[in-house]
mmCIF file with all atom_site columns, C-alpha atoms in Angstrom:
data_model
loop_
_atom_site.group_PDB
_atom_site.id
_atom_site.type_symbol
_atom_site.label_atom_id
_atom_site.label_alt_id
_atom_site.label_comp_id
_atom_site.label_asym_id
_atom_site.label_entity_id
_atom_site.label_seq_id
_atom_site.pdbx_PDB_ins_code
_atom_site.Cartn_x
_atom_site.Cartn_y
_atom_site.Cartn_z
_atom_site.occupancy
_atom_site.B_iso_or_equiv
_atom_site.pdbx_formal_charge
_atom_site.auth_seq_id
_atom_site.auth_comp_id
_atom_site.auth_asym_id
_atom_site.auth_atom_id
_atom_site.pdbx_PDB_model_num
ATOM 1   C CA . MET A 1 1   ? -27.142 25.519 25.355 1.00 86.00 ? 1   MET A CA 1
ATOM 2   C CA . GLU A 1 2   ? -29.031 25.060 22.500 1.00 86.00 ? 2   GLU A CA 1
ATOM 3   C CA . ALA A 1 3   ? -28.385 21.173 22.790 1.00 88.00 ? 3   ALA A CA 1
ATOM 4   C CA . ARG A 1 4   ? -29.372 21.524 26.194 1.00 89.00 ? 4   ARG A CA 1
ATOM 5   C CA . ASP A 1 5   ? -26.026 19.735 27.200 1.00 92.00 ? 5   ASP A CA 1
ATOM 6   C CA . HIS A 1 6   ? -24.950 21.084 30.557 1.00 94.00 ? 6   HIS A CA 1
ATOM 7   C CA . ALA A 1 7   ? -21.838 18.608 31.157 1.00 96.00 ? 7   ALA A CA 1
ATOM 8   C CA . ALA A 1 8   ? -20.420 19.918 27.671 1.00 95.00 ? 8   ALA A CA 1
ATOM 9   C CA . VAL A 1 9   ? -21.411 23.542 28.538 1.00 94.00 ? 9   VAL A CA 1
ATOM 10  C CA . VAL A 1 10  ? -19.285 22.930 31.805 1.00 96.00 ? 10  VAL A CA 1
ATOM 11  C CA . ALA A 1 11  ? -16.440 20.998 30.199 1.00 96.00 ? 11  ALA A CA 1
ATOM 12  C CA . GLN A 1 12  ? -15.525 24.611 28.497 1.00 96.00 ? 12  GLN A CA 1
ATOM 13  C CA . LEU A 1 13  ? -15.195 26.118 32.004 1.00 97.00 ? 13  LEU A CA 1
ATOM 14  C CA . SER A 1 14  ? -11.735 26.584 33.627 1.00 98.00 ? 14  SER A CA 1
ATOM 15  C CA . PRO A 1 15  ? -11.558 26.004 36.960 1.00 97.00 ? 15  PRO A CA 1
ATOM 16  C CA . ASP A 1 16  ? -11.596 29.343 38.463 1.00 97.00 ? 16  ASP A CA 1
ATOM 17  C CA . VAL A 1 17  ? -14.236 30.631 35.922 1.00 98.00 ? 17  VAL A CA 1
ATOM 18  C CA . VAL A 1 18  ? -16.012 33.756 37.289 1.00 98.00 ? 18  VAL A CA 1
ATOM 19  C CA . LEU A 1 19  ? -19.654 34.851 35.819 1.00 97.00 ? 19  LEU A CA 1
ATOM 20  C CA . TYR A 1 20  ? -20.649 38.285 36.469 1.00 96.00 ? 20  TYR A CA 1
ATOM 21  C CA . SER A 1 21  ? -24.582 38.039 36.345 1.00 94.00 ? 21  SER A CA 1
ATOM 22  C CA . PRO A 1 22  ? -26.986 40.515 35.240 1.00 91.00 ? 22  PRO A CA 1
ATOM 23  C CA . ILE A 1 23  ? -29.107 39.761 38.611 1.00 88.00 ? 23  ILE A CA 1
ATOM 24  C CA . LEU A 1 24  ? -26.300 39.855 40.956 1.00 84.00 ? 24  LEU A CA 1
ATOM 25  C CA . GLY A 1 25  ? -25.135 43.642 40.661 1.00 79.00 ? 25  GLY A CA 1
ATOM 26  C CA . ARG A 1 26  ? -21.494 43.692 42.443 1.00 80.00 ? 26  ARG A CA 1
ATOM 27  C CA . GLY A 1 27  ? -21.994 39.964 43.079 1.00 85.00 ? 27  GLY A CA 1
ATOM 28  C CA . ARG A 1 28  ? -20.595 37.519 41.063 1.00 94.00 ? 28  ARG A CA 1
ATOM 29  C CA . PHE A 1 29  ? -20.215 33.214 40.649 1.00 95.00 ? 29  PHE A CA 1
ATOM 30  C CA . GLU A 1 30  ? -16.785 32.076 41.394 1.00 97.00 ? 30  GLU A CA 1
ATOM 31  C CA . GLY A 1 31  ? -15.554 28.676 40.311 1.00 97.00 ? 31  GLY A CA 1
ATOM 32  C CA . ARG A 1 32  ? -16.560 25.845 38.294 1.00 97.00 ? 32  ARG A CA 1
ATOM 33  C CA . ALA A 1 33  ? -19.217 24.553 40.602 1.00 96.00 ? 33  ALA A CA 1
ATOM 34  C CA . ALA A 1 34  ? -21.038 27.542 41.612 1.00 95.00 ? 34  ALA A CA 1
ATOM 35  C CA . VAL A 1 35  ? -21.295 28.540 37.756 1.00 96.00 ? 35  VAL A CA 1
ATOM 36  C CA . SER A 1 36  ? -22.013 24.927 36.980 1.00 96.00 ? 36  SER A CA 1
ATOM 37  C CA . LEU A 1 37  ? -24.960 25.335 39.559 1.00 94.00 ? 37  LEU A CA 1
ATOM 38  C CA . LEU A 1 38  ? -26.169 28.243 37.853 1.00 94.00 ? 38  LEU A CA 1
ATOM 39  C CA . PHE A 1 39  ? -26.241 26.828 34.571 1.00 94.00 ? 39  PHE A CA 1
ATOM 40  C CA . SER A 1 40  ? -28.190 23.944 35.625 1.00 94.00 ? 40  SER A CA 1
ATOM 41  C CA . VAL A 1 41  ? -30.702 25.975 36.900 1.00 93.00 ? 41  VAL A CA 1
ATOM 42  C CA . LEU A 1 42  ? -30.717 27.984 33.566 1.00 93.00 ? 42  LEU A CA 1
ATOM 43  C CA . LEU A 1 43  ? -31.213 24.752 31.604 1.00 93.00 ? 43  LEU A CA 1
ATOM 44  C CA . GLU A 1 44  ? -34.230 23.746 33.821 1.00 91.00 ? 44  GLU A CA 1
ATOM 45  C CA . GLU A 1 45  ? -35.949 27.236 33.510 1.00 91.00 ? 45  GLU A CA 1
ATOM 46  C CA . TYR A 1 46  ? -34.840 28.431 29.963 1.00 91.00 ? 46  TYR A CA 1
ATOM 47  C CA . GLU A 1 47  ? -38.061 27.735 27.693 1.00 90.00 ? 47  GLU A CA 1
ATOM 48  C CA . ASP A 1 48  ? -35.857 27.902 24.907 1.00 90.00 ? 48  ASP A CA 1
ATOM 49  C CA . TRP A 1 49  ? -32.424 29.471 24.191 1.00 91.00 ? 49  TRP A CA 1
ATOM 50  C CA . HIS A 1 50  ? -31.098 30.573 20.573 1.00 94.00 ? 50  HIS A CA 1
ATOM 51  C CA . CYS A 1 51  ? -27.805 31.898 19.722 1.00 95.00 ? 51  CYS A CA 1
ATOM 52  C CA . LEU A 1 52  ? -28.368 34.967 17.377 1.00 96.00 ? 52  LEU A CA 1
ATOM 53  C CA . ALA A 1 53  ? -24.818 36.223 16.386 1.00 97.00 ? 53  ALA A CA 1
ATOM 54  C CA . GLU A 1 54  ? -21.341 35.087 17.309 1.00 96.00 ? 54  GLU A CA 1
ATOM 55  C CA . LEU A 1 55  ? -18.294 37.316 17.429 1.00 96.00 ? 55  LEU A CA 1
ATOM 56  C CA . ARG A 1 56  ? -14.508 35.720 17.638 1.00 95.00 ? 56  ARG A CA 1
ATOM 57  C CA . GLY A 1 57  ? -11.399 37.708 18.846 1.00 92.00 ? 57  GLY A CA 1
ATOM 58  C CA . PRO A 1 58  ? -8.142  37.032 20.401 1.00 92.00 ? 58  PRO A CA 1
ATOM 59  C CA . GLY A 1 59  ? -9.127  35.338 23.564 1.00 93.00 ? 59  GLY A CA 1
ATOM 60  C CA . HIS A 1 60  ? -12.582 36.427 23.274 1.00 95.00 ? 60  HIS A CA 1
ATOM 61  C CA . HIS A 1 61  ? -16.202 35.570 22.194 1.00 95.00 ? 61  HIS A CA 1
ATOM 62  C CA . VAL A 1 62  ? -19.660 37.087 22.393 1.00 97.00 ? 62  VAL A CA 1
ATOM 63  C CA . LEU A 1 63  ? -22.719 35.350 21.758 1.00 97.00 ? 63  LEU A CA 1
ATOM 64  C CA . VAL A 1 64  ? -25.734 37.322 21.214 1.00 98.00 ? 64  VAL A CA 1
ATOM 65  C CA . THR A 1 65  ? -28.870 35.355 21.928 1.00 96.00 ? 65  THR A CA 1
ATOM 66  C CA . GLN A 1 66  ? -32.659 35.123 23.132 1.00 96.00 ? 66  GLN A CA 1
ATOM 67  C CA . THR A 1 67  ? -34.547 33.022 25.936 1.00 95.00 ? 67  THR A CA 1
ATOM 68  C CA . ARG A 1 68  ? -38.015 33.031 26.699 1.00 95.00 ? 68  ARG A CA 1
ATOM 69  C CA . VAL A 1 69  ? -38.111 32.431 30.689 1.00 94.00 ? 69  VAL A CA 1
ATOM 70  C CA . HIS A 1 70  ? -41.794 31.987 32.458 1.00 92.00 ? 70  HIS A CA 1
ATOM 71  C CA . GLY A 1 71  ? -42.868 33.571 29.381 1.00 92.00 ? 71  GLY A CA 1
ATOM 72  C CA . ALA A 1 72  ? -40.789 36.957 29.080 1.00 94.00 ? 72  ALA A CA 1
ATOM 73  C CA . HIS A 1 73  ? -38.388 37.071 26.326 1.00 95.00 ? 73  HIS A CA 1
ATOM 74  C CA . ILE A 1 74  ? -35.012 38.017 27.038 1.00 96.00 ? 74  ILE A CA 1
ATOM 75  C CA . GLU A 1 75  ? -32.058 39.215 24.939 1.00 97.00 ? 75  GLU A CA 1
ATOM 76  C CA . LEU A 1 76  ? -28.468 38.455 26.187 1.00 97.00 ? 76  LEU A CA 1
ATOM 77  C CA . VAL A 1 77  ? -24.927 39.639 25.698 1.00 98.00 ? 77  VAL A CA 1
ATOM 78  C CA . ASP A 1 78  ? -22.580 36.960 26.776 1.00 97.00 ? 78  ASP A CA 1
ATOM 79  C CA . VAL A 1 79  ? -18.555 38.055 26.867 1.00 97.00 ? 79  VAL A CA 1
ATOM 80  C CA . LEU A 1 80  ? -16.789 35.432 26.916 1.00 97.00 ? 80  LEU A CA 1
ATOM 81  C CA . ARG A 1 81  ? -13.253 35.242 27.559 1.00 98.00 ? 81  ARG A CA 1
ATOM 82  C CA . HIS A 1 82  ? -10.427 32.501 27.315 1.00 97.00 ? 82  HIS A CA 1
ATOM 83  C CA . ASP A 1 83  ? -7.580  31.569 29.143 1.00 96.00 ? 83  ASP A CA 1
ATOM 84  C CA . SER A 1 84  ? -4.376  30.421 27.493 1.00 94.00 ? 84  SER A CA 1
ATOM 85  C CA . GLU A 1 85  ? -5.553  26.663 27.373 1.00 94.00 ? 85  GLU A CA 1
ATOM 86  C CA . GLY A 1 86  ? -8.804  28.354 25.353 1.00 93.00 ? 86  GLY A CA 1
ATOM 87  C CA . GLN A 1 87  ? -11.265 27.259 28.437 1.00 96.00 ? 87  GLN A CA 1
ATOM 88  C CA . VAL A 1 88  ? -13.771 30.257 29.286 1.00 97.00 ? 88  VAL A CA 1
ATOM 89  C CA . CYS A 1 89  ? -12.054 31.945 32.371 1.00 98.00 ? 89  CYS A CA 1
ATOM 90  C CA . GLU A 1 90  ? -14.765 35.159 32.740 1.00 98.00 ? 90  GLU A CA 1
ATOM 91  C CA . VAL A 1 91  ? -18.183 35.410 31.478 1.00 97.00 ? 91  VAL A CA 1
ATOM 92  C CA . ARG A 1 92  ? -19.819 38.858 31.943 1.00 97.00 ? 92  ARG A CA 1
ATOM 93  C CA . VAL A 1 93  ? -23.472 38.620 30.654 1.00 96.00 ? 93  VAL A CA 1
ATOM 94  C CA . MET A 1 94  ? -25.575 41.735 29.878 1.00 96.00 ? 94  MET A CA 1
ATOM 95  C CA . ALA A 1 95  ? -29.465 41.366 29.004 1.00 96.00 ? 95  ALA A CA 1
ATOM 96  C CA . ARG A 1 96  ? -32.468 43.442 28.403 1.00 95.00 ? 96  ARG A CA 1
ATOM 97  C CA . PRO A 1 97  ? -35.425 44.534 28.571 1.00 95.00 ? 97  PRO A CA 1
ATOM 98  C CA . LEU A 1 98  ? -35.862 45.401 31.995 1.00 93.00 ? 98  LEU A CA 1
ATOM 99  C CA . SER A 1 99  ? -38.972 43.339 32.697 1.00 94.00 ? 99  SER A CA 1
ATOM 100 C CA . GLY A 1 100 ? -37.348 40.123 31.143 1.00 94.00 ? 100 GLY A CA 1
ATOM 101 C CA . VAL A 1 101 ? -34.249 40.773 33.671 1.00 94.00 ? 101 VAL A CA 1
ATOM 102 C CA . GLY A 1 102 ? -36.960 40.571 36.786 1.00 95.00 ? 102 GLY A CA 1
ATOM 103 C CA . THR A 1 103 ? -38.435 37.996 35.207 1.00 95.00 ? 103 THR A CA 1
ATOM 104 C CA . LEU A 1 104 ? -35.133 36.215 35.109 1.00 94.00 ? 104 LEU A CA 1
ATOM 105 C CA . THR A 1 105 ? -34.665 37.582 38.811 1.00 94.00 ? 105 THR A CA 1
ATOM 106 C CA . ALA A 1 106 ? -37.471 36.116 40.288 1.00 95.00 ? 106 ALA A CA 1
ATOM 107 C CA . VAL A 1 107 ? -37.112 32.567 38.818 1.00 94.00 ? 107 VAL A CA 1
ATOM 108 C CA . LEU A 1 108 ? -33.312 32.181 39.382 1.00 92.00 ? 108 LEU A CA 1
ATOM 109 C CA . GLY A 1 109 ? -32.866 33.819 42.968 1.00 92.00 ? 109 GLY A CA 1
ATOM 110 C CA . PRO A 1 110 ? -35.586 31.824 44.660 1.00 94.00 ? 110 PRO A CA 1
ATOM 111 C CA . ALA A 1 111 ? -34.277 28.306 42.983 1.00 93.00 ? 111 ALA A CA 1
ATOM 112 C CA . LEU A 1 112 ? -30.667 28.828 43.292 1.00 91.00 ? 112 LEU A CA 1
ATOM 113 C CA . ALA A 1 113 ? -31.578 30.036 47.197 1.00 92.00 ? 113 ALA A CA 1
ATOM 114 C CA . GLN A 1 114 ? -34.165 27.090 47.634 1.00 91.00 ? 114 GLN A CA 1
ATOM 115 C CA . ARG A 1 115 ? -30.999 24.525 46.528 1.00 89.00 ? 115 ARG A CA 1
ATOM 116 C CA . ARG A 1 116 ? -29.308 26.129 49.633 1.00 89.00 ? 116 ARG A CA 1
ATOM 117 C CA . SER A 1 117 ? -32.199 25.715 51.859 1.00 92.00 ? 117 SER A CA 1
ATOM 118 C CA . ARG A 1 118 ? -36.308 26.144 52.046 1.00 93.00 ? 118 ARG A CA 1
ATOM 119 C CA . TRP A 1 119 ? -36.518 29.150 53.774 1.00 94.00 ? 119 TRP A CA 1
ATOM 120 C CA . ARG A 1 120 ? -34.041 31.211 51.861 1.00 93.00 ? 120 ARG A CA 1
ATOM 121 C CA . GLY A 1 121 ? -36.063 29.977 48.640 1.00 93.00 ? 121 GLY A CA 1
ATOM 122 C CA . ALA A 1 122 ? -38.904 31.290 50.540 1.00 95.00 ? 122 ALA A CA 1
ATOM 123 C CA . VAL A 1 123 ? -37.223 34.365 50.876 1.00 95.00 ? 123 VAL A CA 1
ATOM 124 C CA . MET A 1 124 ? -36.147 35.184 47.761 1.00 93.00 ? 124 MET A CA 1
ATOM 125 C CA . ARG A 1 125 ? -39.373 34.359 46.176 1.00 95.00 ? 125 ARG A CA 1
ATOM 126 C CA . ALA A 1 126 ? -41.142 36.748 48.822 1.00 96.00 ? 126 ALA A CA 1
ATOM 127 C CA . VAL A 1 127 ? -38.392 39.620 48.062 1.00 95.00 ? 127 VAL A CA 1
ATOM 128 C CA . THR A 1 128 ? -38.252 39.175 44.314 1.00 95.00 ? 128 THR A CA 1
ATOM 129 C CA . ALA A 1 129 ? -42.025 38.203 43.024 1.00 95.00 ? 129 ALA A CA 1
ATOM 130 C CA . PRO A 1 130 ? -43.124 41.835 42.572 1.00 95.00 ? 130 PRO A CA 1
ATOM 131 C CA . LEU A 1 131 ? -40.559 42.760 40.231 1.00 94.00 ? 131 LEU A CA 1
ATOM 132 C CA . PRO A 1 132 ? -41.985 41.001 36.675 1.00 94.00 ? 132 PRO A CA 1
ATOM 133 C CA . PRO A 1 133 ? -45.662 42.636 36.963 1.00 94.00 ? 133 PRO A CA 1
ATOM 134 C CA . LEU A 1 134 ? -44.187 46.057 38.153 1.00 94.00 ? 134 LEU A CA 1
ATOM 135 C CA . LEU A 1 135 ? -41.428 46.074 35.921 1.00 93.00 ? 135 LEU A CA 1
ATOM 136 C CA . ARG A 1 136 ? -43.868 45.390 32.836 1.00 93.00 ? 136 ARG A CA 1
ATOM 137 C CA . ALA A 1 137 ? -45.854 48.345 34.057 1.00 93.00 ? 137 ALA A CA 1
ATOM 138 C CA . GLY A 1 138 ? -43.054 50.166 34.116 1.00 91.00 ? 138 GLY A CA 1
ATOM 139 C CA . GLU A 1 139 ? -42.377 49.278 30.809 1.00 91.00 ? 139 GLU A CA 1
ATOM 140 C CA . TRP A 1 140 ? -45.586 49.928 29.465 1.00 90.00 ? 140 TRP A CA 1
ATOM 141 C CA . LEU A 1 141 ? -46.366 53.361 31.209 1.00 91.00 ? 141 LEU A CA 1
ATOM 142 C CA . GLY A 1 142 ? -42.890 54.500 30.387 1.00 87.00 ? 142 GLY A CA 1
ATOM 143 C CA . GLY A 1 143 ? -43.491 54.198 26.899 1.00 84.00 ? 143 GLY A CA 1
ATOM 144 C CA . ARG A 1 144 ? -46.708 55.783 26.791 1.00 84.00 ? 144 ARG A CA 1
ATOM 145 C CA . LEU A 1 145 ? -45.807 58.591 29.022 1.00 88.00 ? 145 LEU A CA 1
ATOM 146 C CA . SER A 1 146 ? -42.051 59.452 27.181 1.00 88.00 ? 146 SER A CA 1
ATOM 147 C CA . MET A 1 147 ? -42.167 58.286 23.642 1.00 77.00 ? 147 MET A CA 1
ATOM 148 C CA . PRO A 1 148 ? -43.643 60.387 21.029 1.00 80.00 ? 148 PRO A CA 1
ATOM 149 C CA . GLN A 1 149 ? -46.625 59.300 19.335 1.00 74.00 ? 149 GLN A CA 1
ATOM 150 C CA . GLU A 1 150 ? -45.047 58.165 16.358 1.00 73.00 ? 150 GLU A CA 1
ATOM 151 C CA . ALA A 1 151 ? -42.337 56.379 17.766 1.00 67.00 ? 151 ALA A CA 1
ATOM 152 C CA . ARG A 1 152 ? -44.533 54.019 19.523 1.00 61.00 ? 152 ARG A CA 1
#
């Protein structure tokens, strides 16, 4: 990802990889083609991507990363599970802050939907566009109303 090498990223995926995204709720990306499409859009939209920490265990690999999408700072934790061949067969992505996830949703949702059809992209844009400003306002207001003065 840091090298922005889509082919190298996809080469690490098993054919039946499953990716659980923080923007899909119960949905998921299934299969190398679907996850490859997602990564192609991510590589287009990520302004930068840095790995902050990496943890390894038997059959698992955890990446703690940060990126920016349309100026929004996003911190991610990717839990990767490997199959017996060493390929990634499962990816679980957690992200914060909520305003960053909102921006990610407002960017990725329409970009992915647009690849299926123009009207799907337009509908996704209309539905997700309010998320980033609303969530930024909610974080700002929530911090002022719920945190003690000395903690802000």
